[in-house]
Coordinates of C-alpha atoms and ligand atoms in Angstrom, one line a residue:
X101 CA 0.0 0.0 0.0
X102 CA 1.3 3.8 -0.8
X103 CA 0.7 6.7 0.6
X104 CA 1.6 10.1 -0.2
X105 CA 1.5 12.9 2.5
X106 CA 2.0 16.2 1.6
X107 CA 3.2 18.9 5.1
X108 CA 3.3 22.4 4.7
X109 CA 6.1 23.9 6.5
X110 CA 7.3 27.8 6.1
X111 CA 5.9 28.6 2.3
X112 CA 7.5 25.2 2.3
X113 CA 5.7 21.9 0.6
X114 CA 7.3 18.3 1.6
X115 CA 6.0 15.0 -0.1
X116 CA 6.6 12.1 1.9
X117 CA 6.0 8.7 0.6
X118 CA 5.1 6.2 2.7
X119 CA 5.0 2.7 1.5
X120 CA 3.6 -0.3 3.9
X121 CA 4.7 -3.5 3.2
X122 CA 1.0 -5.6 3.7
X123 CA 1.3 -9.3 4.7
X124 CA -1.7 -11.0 4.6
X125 CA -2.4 -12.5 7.9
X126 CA -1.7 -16.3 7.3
X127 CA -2.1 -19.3 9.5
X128 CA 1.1 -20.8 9.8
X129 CA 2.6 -24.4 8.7
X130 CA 6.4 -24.2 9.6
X131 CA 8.6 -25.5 12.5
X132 CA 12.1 -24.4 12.8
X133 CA 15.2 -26.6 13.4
X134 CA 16.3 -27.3 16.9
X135 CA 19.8 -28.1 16.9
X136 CA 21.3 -31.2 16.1
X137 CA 21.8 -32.9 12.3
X138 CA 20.2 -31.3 9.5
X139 CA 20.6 -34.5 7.1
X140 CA 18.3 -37.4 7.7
X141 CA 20.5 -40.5 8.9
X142 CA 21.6 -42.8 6.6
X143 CA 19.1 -45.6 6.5
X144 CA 16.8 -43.4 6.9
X145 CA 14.0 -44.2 4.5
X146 CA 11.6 -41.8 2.3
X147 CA 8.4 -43.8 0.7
X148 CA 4.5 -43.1 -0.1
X149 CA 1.1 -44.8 0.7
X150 CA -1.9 -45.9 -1.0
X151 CA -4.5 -48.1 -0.2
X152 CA -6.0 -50.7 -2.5
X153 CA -9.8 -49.7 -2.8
X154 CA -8.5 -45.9 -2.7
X155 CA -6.5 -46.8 -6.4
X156 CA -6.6 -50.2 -7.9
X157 CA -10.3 -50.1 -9.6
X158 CA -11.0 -53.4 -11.2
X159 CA -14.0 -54.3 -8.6
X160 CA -15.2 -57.4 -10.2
X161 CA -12.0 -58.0 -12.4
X162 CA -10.6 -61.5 -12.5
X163 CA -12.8 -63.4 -10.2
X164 CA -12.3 -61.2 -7.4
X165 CA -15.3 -61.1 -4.8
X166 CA -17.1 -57.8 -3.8
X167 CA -15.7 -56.2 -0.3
X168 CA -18.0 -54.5 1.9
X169 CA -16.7 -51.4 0.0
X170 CA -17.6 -52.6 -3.1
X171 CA -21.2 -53.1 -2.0
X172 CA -21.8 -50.3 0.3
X173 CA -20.8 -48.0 -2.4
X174 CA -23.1 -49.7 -5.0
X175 CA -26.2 -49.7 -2.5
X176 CA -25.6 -46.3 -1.3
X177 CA -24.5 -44.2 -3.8
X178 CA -26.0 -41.1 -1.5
X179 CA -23.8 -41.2 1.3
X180 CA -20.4 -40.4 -0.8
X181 CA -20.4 -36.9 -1.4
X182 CA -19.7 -36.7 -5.5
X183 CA -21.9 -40.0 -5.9
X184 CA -19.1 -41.8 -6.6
X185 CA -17.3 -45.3 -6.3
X186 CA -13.9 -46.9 -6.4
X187 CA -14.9 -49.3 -9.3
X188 CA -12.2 -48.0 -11.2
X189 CA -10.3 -45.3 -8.7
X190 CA -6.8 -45.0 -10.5
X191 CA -7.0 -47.9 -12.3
X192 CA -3.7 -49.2 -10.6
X193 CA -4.8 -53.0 -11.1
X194 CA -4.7 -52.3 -14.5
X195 CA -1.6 -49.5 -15.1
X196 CA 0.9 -50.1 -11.8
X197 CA 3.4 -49.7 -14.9
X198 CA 2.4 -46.4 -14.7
X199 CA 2.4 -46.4 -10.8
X200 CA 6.2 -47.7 -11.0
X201 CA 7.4 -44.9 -13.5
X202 CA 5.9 -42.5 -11.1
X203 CA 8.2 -43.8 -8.1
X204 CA 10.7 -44.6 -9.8
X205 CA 10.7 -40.4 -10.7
X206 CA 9.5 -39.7 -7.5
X207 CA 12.9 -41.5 -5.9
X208 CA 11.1 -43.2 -2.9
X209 CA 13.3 -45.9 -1.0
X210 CA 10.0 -48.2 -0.2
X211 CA 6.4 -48.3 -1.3
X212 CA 3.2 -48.7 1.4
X213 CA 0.4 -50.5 -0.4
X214 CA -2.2 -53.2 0.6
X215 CA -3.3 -56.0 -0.7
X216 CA -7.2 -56.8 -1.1
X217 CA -8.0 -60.1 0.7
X218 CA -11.4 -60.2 -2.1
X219 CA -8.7 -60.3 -4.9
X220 CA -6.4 -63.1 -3.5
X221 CA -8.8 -64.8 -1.5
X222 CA -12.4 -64.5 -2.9
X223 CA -14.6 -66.5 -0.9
X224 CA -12.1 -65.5 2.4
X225 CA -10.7 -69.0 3.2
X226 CA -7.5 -70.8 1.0
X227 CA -10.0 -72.8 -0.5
X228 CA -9.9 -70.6 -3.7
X229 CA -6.5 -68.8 -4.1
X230 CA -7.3 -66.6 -7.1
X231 CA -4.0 -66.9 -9.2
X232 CA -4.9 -63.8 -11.3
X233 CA -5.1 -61.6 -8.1
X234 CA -1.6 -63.0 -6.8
X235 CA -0.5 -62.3 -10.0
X236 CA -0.8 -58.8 -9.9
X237 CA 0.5 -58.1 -6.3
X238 CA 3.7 -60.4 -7.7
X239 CA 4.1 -58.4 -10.2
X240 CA 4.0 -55.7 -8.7
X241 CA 6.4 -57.0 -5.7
X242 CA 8.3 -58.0 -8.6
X243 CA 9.0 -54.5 -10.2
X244 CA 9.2 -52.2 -6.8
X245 CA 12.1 -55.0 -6.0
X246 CA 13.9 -55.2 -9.3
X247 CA 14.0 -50.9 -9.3
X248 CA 15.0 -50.8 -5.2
X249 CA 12.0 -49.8 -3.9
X250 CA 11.4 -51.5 -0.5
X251 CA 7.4 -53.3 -0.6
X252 CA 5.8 -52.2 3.0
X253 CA 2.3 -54.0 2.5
X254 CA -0.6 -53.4 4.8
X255 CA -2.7 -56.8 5.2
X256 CA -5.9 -55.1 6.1
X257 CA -6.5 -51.3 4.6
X258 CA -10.9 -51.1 5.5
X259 CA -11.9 -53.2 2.7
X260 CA -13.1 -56.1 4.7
X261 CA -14.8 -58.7 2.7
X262 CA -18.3 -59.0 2.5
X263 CA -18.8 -62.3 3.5
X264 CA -17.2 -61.6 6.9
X265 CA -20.9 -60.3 7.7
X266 CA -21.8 -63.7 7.8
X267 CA -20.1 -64.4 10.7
X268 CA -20.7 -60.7 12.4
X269 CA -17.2 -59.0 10.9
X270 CA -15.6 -57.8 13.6
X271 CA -17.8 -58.0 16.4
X272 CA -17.0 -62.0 16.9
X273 CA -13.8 -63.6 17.3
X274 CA -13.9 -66.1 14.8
X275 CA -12.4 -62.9 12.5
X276 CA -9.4 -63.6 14.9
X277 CA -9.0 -67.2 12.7
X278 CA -9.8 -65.6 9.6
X279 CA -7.6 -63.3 9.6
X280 CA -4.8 -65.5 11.1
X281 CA -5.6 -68.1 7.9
X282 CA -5.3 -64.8 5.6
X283 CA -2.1 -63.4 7.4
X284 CA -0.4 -67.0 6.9
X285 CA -1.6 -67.4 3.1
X286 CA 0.0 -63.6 2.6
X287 CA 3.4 -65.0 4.5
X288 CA 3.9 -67.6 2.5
X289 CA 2.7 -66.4 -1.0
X290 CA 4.4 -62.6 -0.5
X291 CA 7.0 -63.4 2.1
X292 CA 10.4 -64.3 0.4
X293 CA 10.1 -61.0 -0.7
X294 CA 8.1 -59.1 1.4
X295 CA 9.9 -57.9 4.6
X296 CA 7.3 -55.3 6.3
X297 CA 4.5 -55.8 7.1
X298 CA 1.4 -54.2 8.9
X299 CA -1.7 -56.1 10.2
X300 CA -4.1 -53.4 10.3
X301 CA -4.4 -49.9 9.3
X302 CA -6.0 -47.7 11.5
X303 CA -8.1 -49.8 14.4
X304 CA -9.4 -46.8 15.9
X305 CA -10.9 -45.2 12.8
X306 CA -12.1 -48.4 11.2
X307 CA -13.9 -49.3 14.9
X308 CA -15.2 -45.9 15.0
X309 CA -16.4 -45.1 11.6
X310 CA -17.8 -48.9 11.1
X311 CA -19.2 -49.1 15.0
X312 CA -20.4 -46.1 16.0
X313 CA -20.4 -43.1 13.6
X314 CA -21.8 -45.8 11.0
X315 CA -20.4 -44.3 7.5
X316 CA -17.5 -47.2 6.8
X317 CA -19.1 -50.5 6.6
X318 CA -20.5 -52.6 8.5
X319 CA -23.1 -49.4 9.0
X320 CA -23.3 -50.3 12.4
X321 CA -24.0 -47.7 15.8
X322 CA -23.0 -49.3 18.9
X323 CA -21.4 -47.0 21.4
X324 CA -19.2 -48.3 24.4
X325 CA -19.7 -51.6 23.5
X326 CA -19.3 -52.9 19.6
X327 CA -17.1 -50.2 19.1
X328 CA -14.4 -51.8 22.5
X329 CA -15.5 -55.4 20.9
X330 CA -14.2 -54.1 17.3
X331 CA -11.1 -53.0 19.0
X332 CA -10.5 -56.0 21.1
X333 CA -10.7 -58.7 18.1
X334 CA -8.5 -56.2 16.1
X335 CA -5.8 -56.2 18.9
X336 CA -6.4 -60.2 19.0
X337 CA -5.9 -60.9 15.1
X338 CA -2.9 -58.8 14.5
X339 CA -1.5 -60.5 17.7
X340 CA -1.6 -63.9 16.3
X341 CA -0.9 -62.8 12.8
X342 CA 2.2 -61.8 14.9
X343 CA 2.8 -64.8 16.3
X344 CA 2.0 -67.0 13.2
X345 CA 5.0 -65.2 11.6
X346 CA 7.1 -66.0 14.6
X347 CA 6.2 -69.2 14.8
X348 CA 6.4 -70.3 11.1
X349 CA 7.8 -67.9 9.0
X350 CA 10.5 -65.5 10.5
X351 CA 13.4 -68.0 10.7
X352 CA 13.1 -68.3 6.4
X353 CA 12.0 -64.6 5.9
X354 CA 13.6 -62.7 8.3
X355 CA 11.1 -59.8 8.3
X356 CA 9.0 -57.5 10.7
X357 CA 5.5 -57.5 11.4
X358 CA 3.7 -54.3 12.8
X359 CA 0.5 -52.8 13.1
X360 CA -0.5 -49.1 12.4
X361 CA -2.6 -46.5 14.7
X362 CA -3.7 -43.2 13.4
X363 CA -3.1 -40.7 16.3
X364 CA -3.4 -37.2 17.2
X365 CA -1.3 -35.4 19.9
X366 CA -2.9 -33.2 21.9
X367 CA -2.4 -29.8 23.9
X368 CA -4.2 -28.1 27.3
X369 CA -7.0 -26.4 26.1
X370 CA -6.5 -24.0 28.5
X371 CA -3.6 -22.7 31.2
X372 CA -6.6 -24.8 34.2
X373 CA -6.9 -28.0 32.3
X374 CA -5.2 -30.4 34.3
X375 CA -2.4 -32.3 32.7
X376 CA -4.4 -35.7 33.2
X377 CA -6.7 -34.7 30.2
X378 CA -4.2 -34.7 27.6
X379 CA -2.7 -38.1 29.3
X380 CA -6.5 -39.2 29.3
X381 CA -6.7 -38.5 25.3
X382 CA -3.2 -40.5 24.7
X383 CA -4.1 -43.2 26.6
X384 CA -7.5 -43.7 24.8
X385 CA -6.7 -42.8 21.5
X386 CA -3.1 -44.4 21.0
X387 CA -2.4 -46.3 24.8
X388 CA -5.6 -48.4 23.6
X389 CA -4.0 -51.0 21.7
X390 CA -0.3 -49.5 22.0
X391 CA -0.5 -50.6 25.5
X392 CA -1.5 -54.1 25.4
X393 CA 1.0 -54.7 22.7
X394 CA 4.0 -52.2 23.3
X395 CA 3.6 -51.7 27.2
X396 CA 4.7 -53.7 30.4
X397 CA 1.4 -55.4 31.1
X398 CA -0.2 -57.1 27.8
X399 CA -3.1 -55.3 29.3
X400 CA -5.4 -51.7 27.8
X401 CA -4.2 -48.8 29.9
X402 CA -5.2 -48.8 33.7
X403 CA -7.3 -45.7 33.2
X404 CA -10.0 -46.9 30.9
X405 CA -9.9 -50.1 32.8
X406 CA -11.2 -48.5 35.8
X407 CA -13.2 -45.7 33.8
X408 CA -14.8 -48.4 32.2
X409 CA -15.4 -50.8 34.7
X410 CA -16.7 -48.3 36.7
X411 CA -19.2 -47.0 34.4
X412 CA -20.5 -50.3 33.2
X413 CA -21.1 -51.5 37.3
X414 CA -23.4 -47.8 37.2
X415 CA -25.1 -49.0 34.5
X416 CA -26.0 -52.4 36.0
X417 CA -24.2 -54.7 33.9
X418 CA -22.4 -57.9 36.0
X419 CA -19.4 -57.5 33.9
X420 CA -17.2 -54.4 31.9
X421 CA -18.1 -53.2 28.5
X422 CA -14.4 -53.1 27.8
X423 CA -13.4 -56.8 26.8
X424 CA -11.2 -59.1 29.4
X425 CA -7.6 -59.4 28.4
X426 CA -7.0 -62.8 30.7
X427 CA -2.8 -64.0 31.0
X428 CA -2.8 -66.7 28.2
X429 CA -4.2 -63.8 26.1
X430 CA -1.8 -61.1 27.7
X431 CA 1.5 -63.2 27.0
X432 CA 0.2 -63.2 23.2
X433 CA -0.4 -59.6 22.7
X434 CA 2.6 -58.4 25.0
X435 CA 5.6 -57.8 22.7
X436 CA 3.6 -58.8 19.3
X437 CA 5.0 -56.1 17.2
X438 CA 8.2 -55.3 15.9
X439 CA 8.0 -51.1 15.4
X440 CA 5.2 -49.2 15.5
X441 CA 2.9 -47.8 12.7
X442 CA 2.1 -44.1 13.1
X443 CA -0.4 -42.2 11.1
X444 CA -0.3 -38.8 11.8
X445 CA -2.2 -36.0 10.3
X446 CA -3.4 -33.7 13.1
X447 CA -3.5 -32.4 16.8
X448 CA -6.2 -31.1 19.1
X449 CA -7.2 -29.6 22.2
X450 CA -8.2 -31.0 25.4
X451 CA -10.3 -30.4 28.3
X452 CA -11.8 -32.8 31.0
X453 CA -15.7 -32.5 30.4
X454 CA -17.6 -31.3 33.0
X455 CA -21.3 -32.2 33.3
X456 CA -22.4 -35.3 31.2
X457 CA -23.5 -34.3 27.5
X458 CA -23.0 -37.2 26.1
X459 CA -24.7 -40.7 24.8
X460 CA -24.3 -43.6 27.2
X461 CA -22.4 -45.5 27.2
X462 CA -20.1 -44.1 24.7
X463 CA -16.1 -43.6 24.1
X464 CA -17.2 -39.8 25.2
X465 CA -18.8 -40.8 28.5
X466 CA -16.1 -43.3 29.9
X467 CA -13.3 -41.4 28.8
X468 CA -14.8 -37.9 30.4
X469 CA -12.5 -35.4 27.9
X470 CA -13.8 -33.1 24.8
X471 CA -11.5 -32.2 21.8
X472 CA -11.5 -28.7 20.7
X473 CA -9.3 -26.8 17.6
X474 CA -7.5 -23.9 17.7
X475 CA -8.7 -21.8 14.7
X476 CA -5.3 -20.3 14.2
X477 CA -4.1 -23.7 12.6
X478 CA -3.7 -23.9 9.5
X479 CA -6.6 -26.1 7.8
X480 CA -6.5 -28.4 4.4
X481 CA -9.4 -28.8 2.1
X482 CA -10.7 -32.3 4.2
X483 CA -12.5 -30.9 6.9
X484 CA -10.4 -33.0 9.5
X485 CA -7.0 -31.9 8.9
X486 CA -5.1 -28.9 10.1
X487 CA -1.1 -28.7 10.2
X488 CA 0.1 -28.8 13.4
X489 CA 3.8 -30.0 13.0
X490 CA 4.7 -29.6 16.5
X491 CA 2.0 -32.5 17.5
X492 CA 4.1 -34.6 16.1
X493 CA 7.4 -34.1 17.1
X494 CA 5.8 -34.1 20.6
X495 CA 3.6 -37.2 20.1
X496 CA 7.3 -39.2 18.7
X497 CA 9.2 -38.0 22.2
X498 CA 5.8 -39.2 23.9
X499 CA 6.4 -42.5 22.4
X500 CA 10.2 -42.8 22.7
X501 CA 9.7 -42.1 26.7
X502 CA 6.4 -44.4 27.1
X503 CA 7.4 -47.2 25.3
X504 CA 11.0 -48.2 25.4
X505 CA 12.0 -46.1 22.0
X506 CA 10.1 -48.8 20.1
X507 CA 11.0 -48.4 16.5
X508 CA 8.7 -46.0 14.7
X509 CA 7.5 -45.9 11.0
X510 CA 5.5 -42.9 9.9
X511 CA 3.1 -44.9 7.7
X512 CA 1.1 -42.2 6.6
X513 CA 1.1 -38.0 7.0
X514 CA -0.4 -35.9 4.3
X515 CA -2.4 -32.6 3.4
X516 CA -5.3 -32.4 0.9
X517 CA -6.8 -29.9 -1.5
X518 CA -8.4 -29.7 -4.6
X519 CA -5.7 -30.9 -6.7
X520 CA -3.8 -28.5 -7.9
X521 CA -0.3 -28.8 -9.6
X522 CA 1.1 -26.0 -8.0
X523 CA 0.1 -27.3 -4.5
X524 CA 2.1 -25.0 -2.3
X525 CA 0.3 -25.9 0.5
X526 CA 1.1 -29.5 0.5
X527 CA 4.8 -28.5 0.3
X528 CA 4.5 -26.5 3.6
X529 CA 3.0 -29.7 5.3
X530 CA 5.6 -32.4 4.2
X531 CA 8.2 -29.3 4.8
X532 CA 6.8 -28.9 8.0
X533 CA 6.3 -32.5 9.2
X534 CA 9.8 -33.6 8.0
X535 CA 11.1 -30.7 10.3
X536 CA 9.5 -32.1 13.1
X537 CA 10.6 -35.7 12.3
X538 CA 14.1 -34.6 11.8
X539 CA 13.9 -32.7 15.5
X540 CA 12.5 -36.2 16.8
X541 CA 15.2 -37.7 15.7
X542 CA 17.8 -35.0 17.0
X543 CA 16.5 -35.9 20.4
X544 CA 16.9 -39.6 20.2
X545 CA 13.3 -40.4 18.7
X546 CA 13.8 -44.4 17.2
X547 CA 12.1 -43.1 13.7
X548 CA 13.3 -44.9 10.4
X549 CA 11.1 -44.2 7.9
X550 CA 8.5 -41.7 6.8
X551 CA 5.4 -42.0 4.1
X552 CA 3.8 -39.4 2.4
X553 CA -0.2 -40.0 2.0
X554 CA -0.6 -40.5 -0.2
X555 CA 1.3 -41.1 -3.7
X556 CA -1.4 -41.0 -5.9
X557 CA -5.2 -38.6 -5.7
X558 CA -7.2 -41.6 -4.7
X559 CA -10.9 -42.6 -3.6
X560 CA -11.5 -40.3 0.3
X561 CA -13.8 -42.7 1.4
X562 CA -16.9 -41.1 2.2
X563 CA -15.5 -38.0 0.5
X564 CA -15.5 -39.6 -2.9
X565 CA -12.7 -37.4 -5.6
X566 CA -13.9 -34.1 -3.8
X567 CA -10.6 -33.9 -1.9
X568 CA -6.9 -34.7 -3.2
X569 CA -3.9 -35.8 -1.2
X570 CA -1.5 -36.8 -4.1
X571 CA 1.9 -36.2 -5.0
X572 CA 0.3 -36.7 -8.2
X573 CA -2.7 -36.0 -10.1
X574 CA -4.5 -38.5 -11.7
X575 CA -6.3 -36.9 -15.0
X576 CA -9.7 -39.4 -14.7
X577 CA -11.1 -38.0 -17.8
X578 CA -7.8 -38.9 -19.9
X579 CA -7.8 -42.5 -21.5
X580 CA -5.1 -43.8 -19.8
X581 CA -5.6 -42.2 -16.2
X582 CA -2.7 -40.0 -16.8
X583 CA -0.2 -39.5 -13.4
X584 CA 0.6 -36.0 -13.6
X585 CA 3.3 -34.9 -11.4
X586 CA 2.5 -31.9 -8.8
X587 CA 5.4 -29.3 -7.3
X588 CA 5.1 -31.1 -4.1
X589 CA 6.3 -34.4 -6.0
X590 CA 9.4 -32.4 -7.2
X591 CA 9.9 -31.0 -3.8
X592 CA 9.6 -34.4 -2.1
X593 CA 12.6 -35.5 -4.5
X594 CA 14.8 -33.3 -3.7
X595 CA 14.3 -33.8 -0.2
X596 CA 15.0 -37.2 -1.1
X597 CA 18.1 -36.7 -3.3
X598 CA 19.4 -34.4 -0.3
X599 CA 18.5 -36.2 2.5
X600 CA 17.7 -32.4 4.0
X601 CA 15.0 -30.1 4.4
X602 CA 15.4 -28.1 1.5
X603 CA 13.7 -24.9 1.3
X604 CA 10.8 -25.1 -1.7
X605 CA 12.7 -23.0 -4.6
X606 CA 14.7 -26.2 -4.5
X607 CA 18.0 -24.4 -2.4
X608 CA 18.8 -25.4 0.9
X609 CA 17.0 -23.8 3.7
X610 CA 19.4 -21.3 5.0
X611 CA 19.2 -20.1 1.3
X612 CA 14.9 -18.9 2.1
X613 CA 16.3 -17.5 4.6
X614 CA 18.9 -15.6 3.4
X615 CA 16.0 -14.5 0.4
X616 CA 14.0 -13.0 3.2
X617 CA 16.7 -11.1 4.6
X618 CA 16.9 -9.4 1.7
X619 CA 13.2 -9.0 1.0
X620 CA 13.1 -7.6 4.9
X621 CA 15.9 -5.3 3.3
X622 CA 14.0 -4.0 0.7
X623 CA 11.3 -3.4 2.6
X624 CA 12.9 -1.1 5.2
X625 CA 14.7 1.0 2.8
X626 CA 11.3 1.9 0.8
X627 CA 10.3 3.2 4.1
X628 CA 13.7 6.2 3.8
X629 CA 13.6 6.6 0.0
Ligands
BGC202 C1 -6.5 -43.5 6.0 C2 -6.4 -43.3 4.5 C3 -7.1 -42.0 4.1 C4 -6.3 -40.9 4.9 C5 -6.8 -39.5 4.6 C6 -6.2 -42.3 6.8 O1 -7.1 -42.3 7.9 O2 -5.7 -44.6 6.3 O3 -7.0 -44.4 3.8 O4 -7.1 -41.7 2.8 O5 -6.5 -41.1 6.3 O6 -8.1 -39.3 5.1

């Protein structure tokens, strides 16, 4: 903005100029460097996620069965936001020779996938193994190996199969053999080249969106109790998943099993919160099954034990909501991981709740603590997500100090938008959220590899193709689903060429700041000339 004031002094006329130098107010997404080394260690790995319902298409393709995604999307076309389905998605099933070119420019040392149990296993027992479906995730084992690319494959990524509702998905145990008889059919198809692996994505938001909120299959709202029951056969399948591998398979393969939580860290809402509120949220949101399986007593934290218990006894009931982990069952599920999974997008505020406002029994009413946001954060295009880069720099030290410095793998951390090529916005985020794995590690965080979510714009779930979070674009009207590359795909290669942070214009980071100096510069001397 310029202004020009004109003083009359003594028959005298001055013109002053006065130029302001406007910066529009902007929520922030940046965290600065603490000290310590400013290259990622060697070993050190840099990957990206997908998910195979989010981009392989090919539904029905090659005798595979429908999952309960196929079908929910087909019934209910009205509860995705664009109407849409992931009947075709990206079409990876059909062009992962497209897929490979794209990481192969993007540089990544490993590749997060999953593998759909309805493609390799279509009636969901080894009585039919469908060789077409194997084929494709061998070939595409195959290629990631033969170009250096690590394979990090996710057994269980949401699309559960629709015949589990036969025997009550997730809400009886027998999905504990199921998924053991899957887990042991992927070992010993994939495993003499696959070397990481991760039971389940995301318990907490599977349990919660398919249990209670009832908008990811199976549809169901049950509060406080199918949502702890979801959560306890979750715990018990990847547990003897685990020990299946132990048992049979690690002495050949020589790999590591794992499991992955989605977690948010999580700050005082105000200066009078008491501390125990944001130990409360940890505890229920990560300490749930990160307890049982990373802690000393193959047991869920000692807080919603007795929250729970409690509760349940005021409600009448003979016996807790919250399943009984007994010592056969402890000894399994103590130690039954080999690093932890962490998917991080986001932090939030906590306070303890003070009257009762909410349904009973519910995750709310035992746990007794409300989230709020702070609206200075910075917030992406998915309504969820705001960039809070500290969270997780805290939420890594929280882990290295609670549980031994079990070895961490970021398996997913991303920002969404509409899709744009030039998605500066995106580049802040990873910038951001490599910053604040790099400080992690500067204080002796066990952290060894870090995905972007995701590689490719996918299916969002219930958000349909309203809301992007690829490193590339996929062009669904072109013939061949054309993977465009965005900035943030250049940027992330050069952080990968570098091993550093670099700053965005592709320089290293003291080189930003040296351009703001001068900008700063510039500005001051407009105010004098
Ligand atoms: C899921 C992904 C999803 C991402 C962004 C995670 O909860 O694992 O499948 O695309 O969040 O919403």
């Amino acid at each position: 903005m310029k202004y020009i004031i004109y003083t009359k002094y003594n028959n005298y006329i001055f013109k002053s100029v006065l130029i302001f130098h406007t910066t529009v107010a902007e929520n922030k997404c940046e965290l600065t460097h603490k000290g310590g080394i400013t290259r990622f260690p060697d070993g050190f790995a840099f990957g990206v996620g997908t998910s195979a319902y989010q981009i392989e298409g090919g539904w029905n393709a090659d005798d595979k069965a429908p999952s309960a995604w196929d079908n929910y999307t087909h019934r209910h076309r009205e509860a995705f936001l664009d109407w849409s389905t992931g009947d075709n998605a990206a079409e990876s099933y059909y062009r992962f020779e497209q897929d490979l070119e794209a990481l192969k420019k993007l540089k990544v040392n490993f590749y997060r996938f999953s593998i759909s149990w309805t493609r390799v296993l279509p009636q969901l027992t080894t009585e039919f193994k469908n060789a077409k479906g194997i084929a494709y995730y061998n070939k595409v084992i195959d290629q990631l190996l033969a170009n250096n690319i690590t394979p990090l494959v996710t057994m269980f990524h949401f699309d559960m199969p629709d015949e589990l509702y036969k025997y009550n998905a997730f809400l009886n145990s027998s999905i504990i053999d199921y998924f053991v008889m899957y887990a042991d059919f992927l070992y010993a198809t994939f495993g003499d080249r696959v070397k990481l692996w991760i039971t389940h994505n995301e318990p907490l938001q599977f349990c919660t969106k398919g249990y209670v909120e009832a908008n990811f299959p199976p549809l169901v709202h049950s509060p406080g109790v199918g949502h702890y029951i979801c959560m306890d056969n979750m715990l018990r399948s990847h547990a003897r998943a685990y020990r299946r591998y132990k048992e049979k398979y690690f002495s050949k393969q020589k790999g590591k099993v794992g499991i992955t939580f989605d977690v948010r860290f999580f700050f005082k809402k105000y200066r009078e919160t008491p501390d125990e509120a944001v130990e409360r949220a940890l505890q229920y949101e990560l300490g749930w099954l990160a307890e049982p399986i990373y802690g000393k007593t193959g047991n869920y934290p000692s807080i919603m034990k007795s929250d729970i218990d409690n509760n349940s006894w005021k409600e009448g009931l003979s016996g807790s909501r919250l399943p009984i982990i007994n010592n056969e069952w402890s000894q399994i599920i103590k130690g039954s991981a080999d690093f932890m999974g962490l998917n991080y997008y986001q932090s939030a505020y906590v306070d303890m709740a003070t009257n009762r406002p909410h349904e009973v029994p519910s995750i709310e009413y035992d746990s007794k603590i409300i989230f709020s946001r702070d609206e200075y954060w910075r917030r992406a295009k998915s309504g969820f997500l705001y960039c809070v880069p500290e969270g997780l720099e805290n939420l890594l030290k929280w882990v290295r100090d609670r549980y031994d410095n079990v070895e961490v793998i970021i398996t997913e951390n991303g920002w969404s938008d509409d899709g744009q090529l030039d998605d500066s916005g995106r580049i802040d985020y990873l910038k951001a959220h490599l910053q604040a794995v790099l400080n992690a590690i500067n204080d002796g965080c066990n952290v060894t590899h870090y995905t972007y979510w995701s590689f490719l714009d996918n299916f969002e779930w219930i958000m349909g193709y309203t809301e992007k979070f690829g490193l590339f674009y996929v062009n669904m009207s072109s013939v061949n689903k054309e993977r465009v590359i965005k900035d943030s795909a250049k940027y992330y290669t050069k952080v990968i060429k570098n091993r550093r942070i670099v700053a965005s214009n592709g320089g290293q980071q003291y080189c930003s700041n040296f351009v703001s100096v001068l900008l700063s510069v510039f500005v001051i001397l407009n105010f004098y000339l």
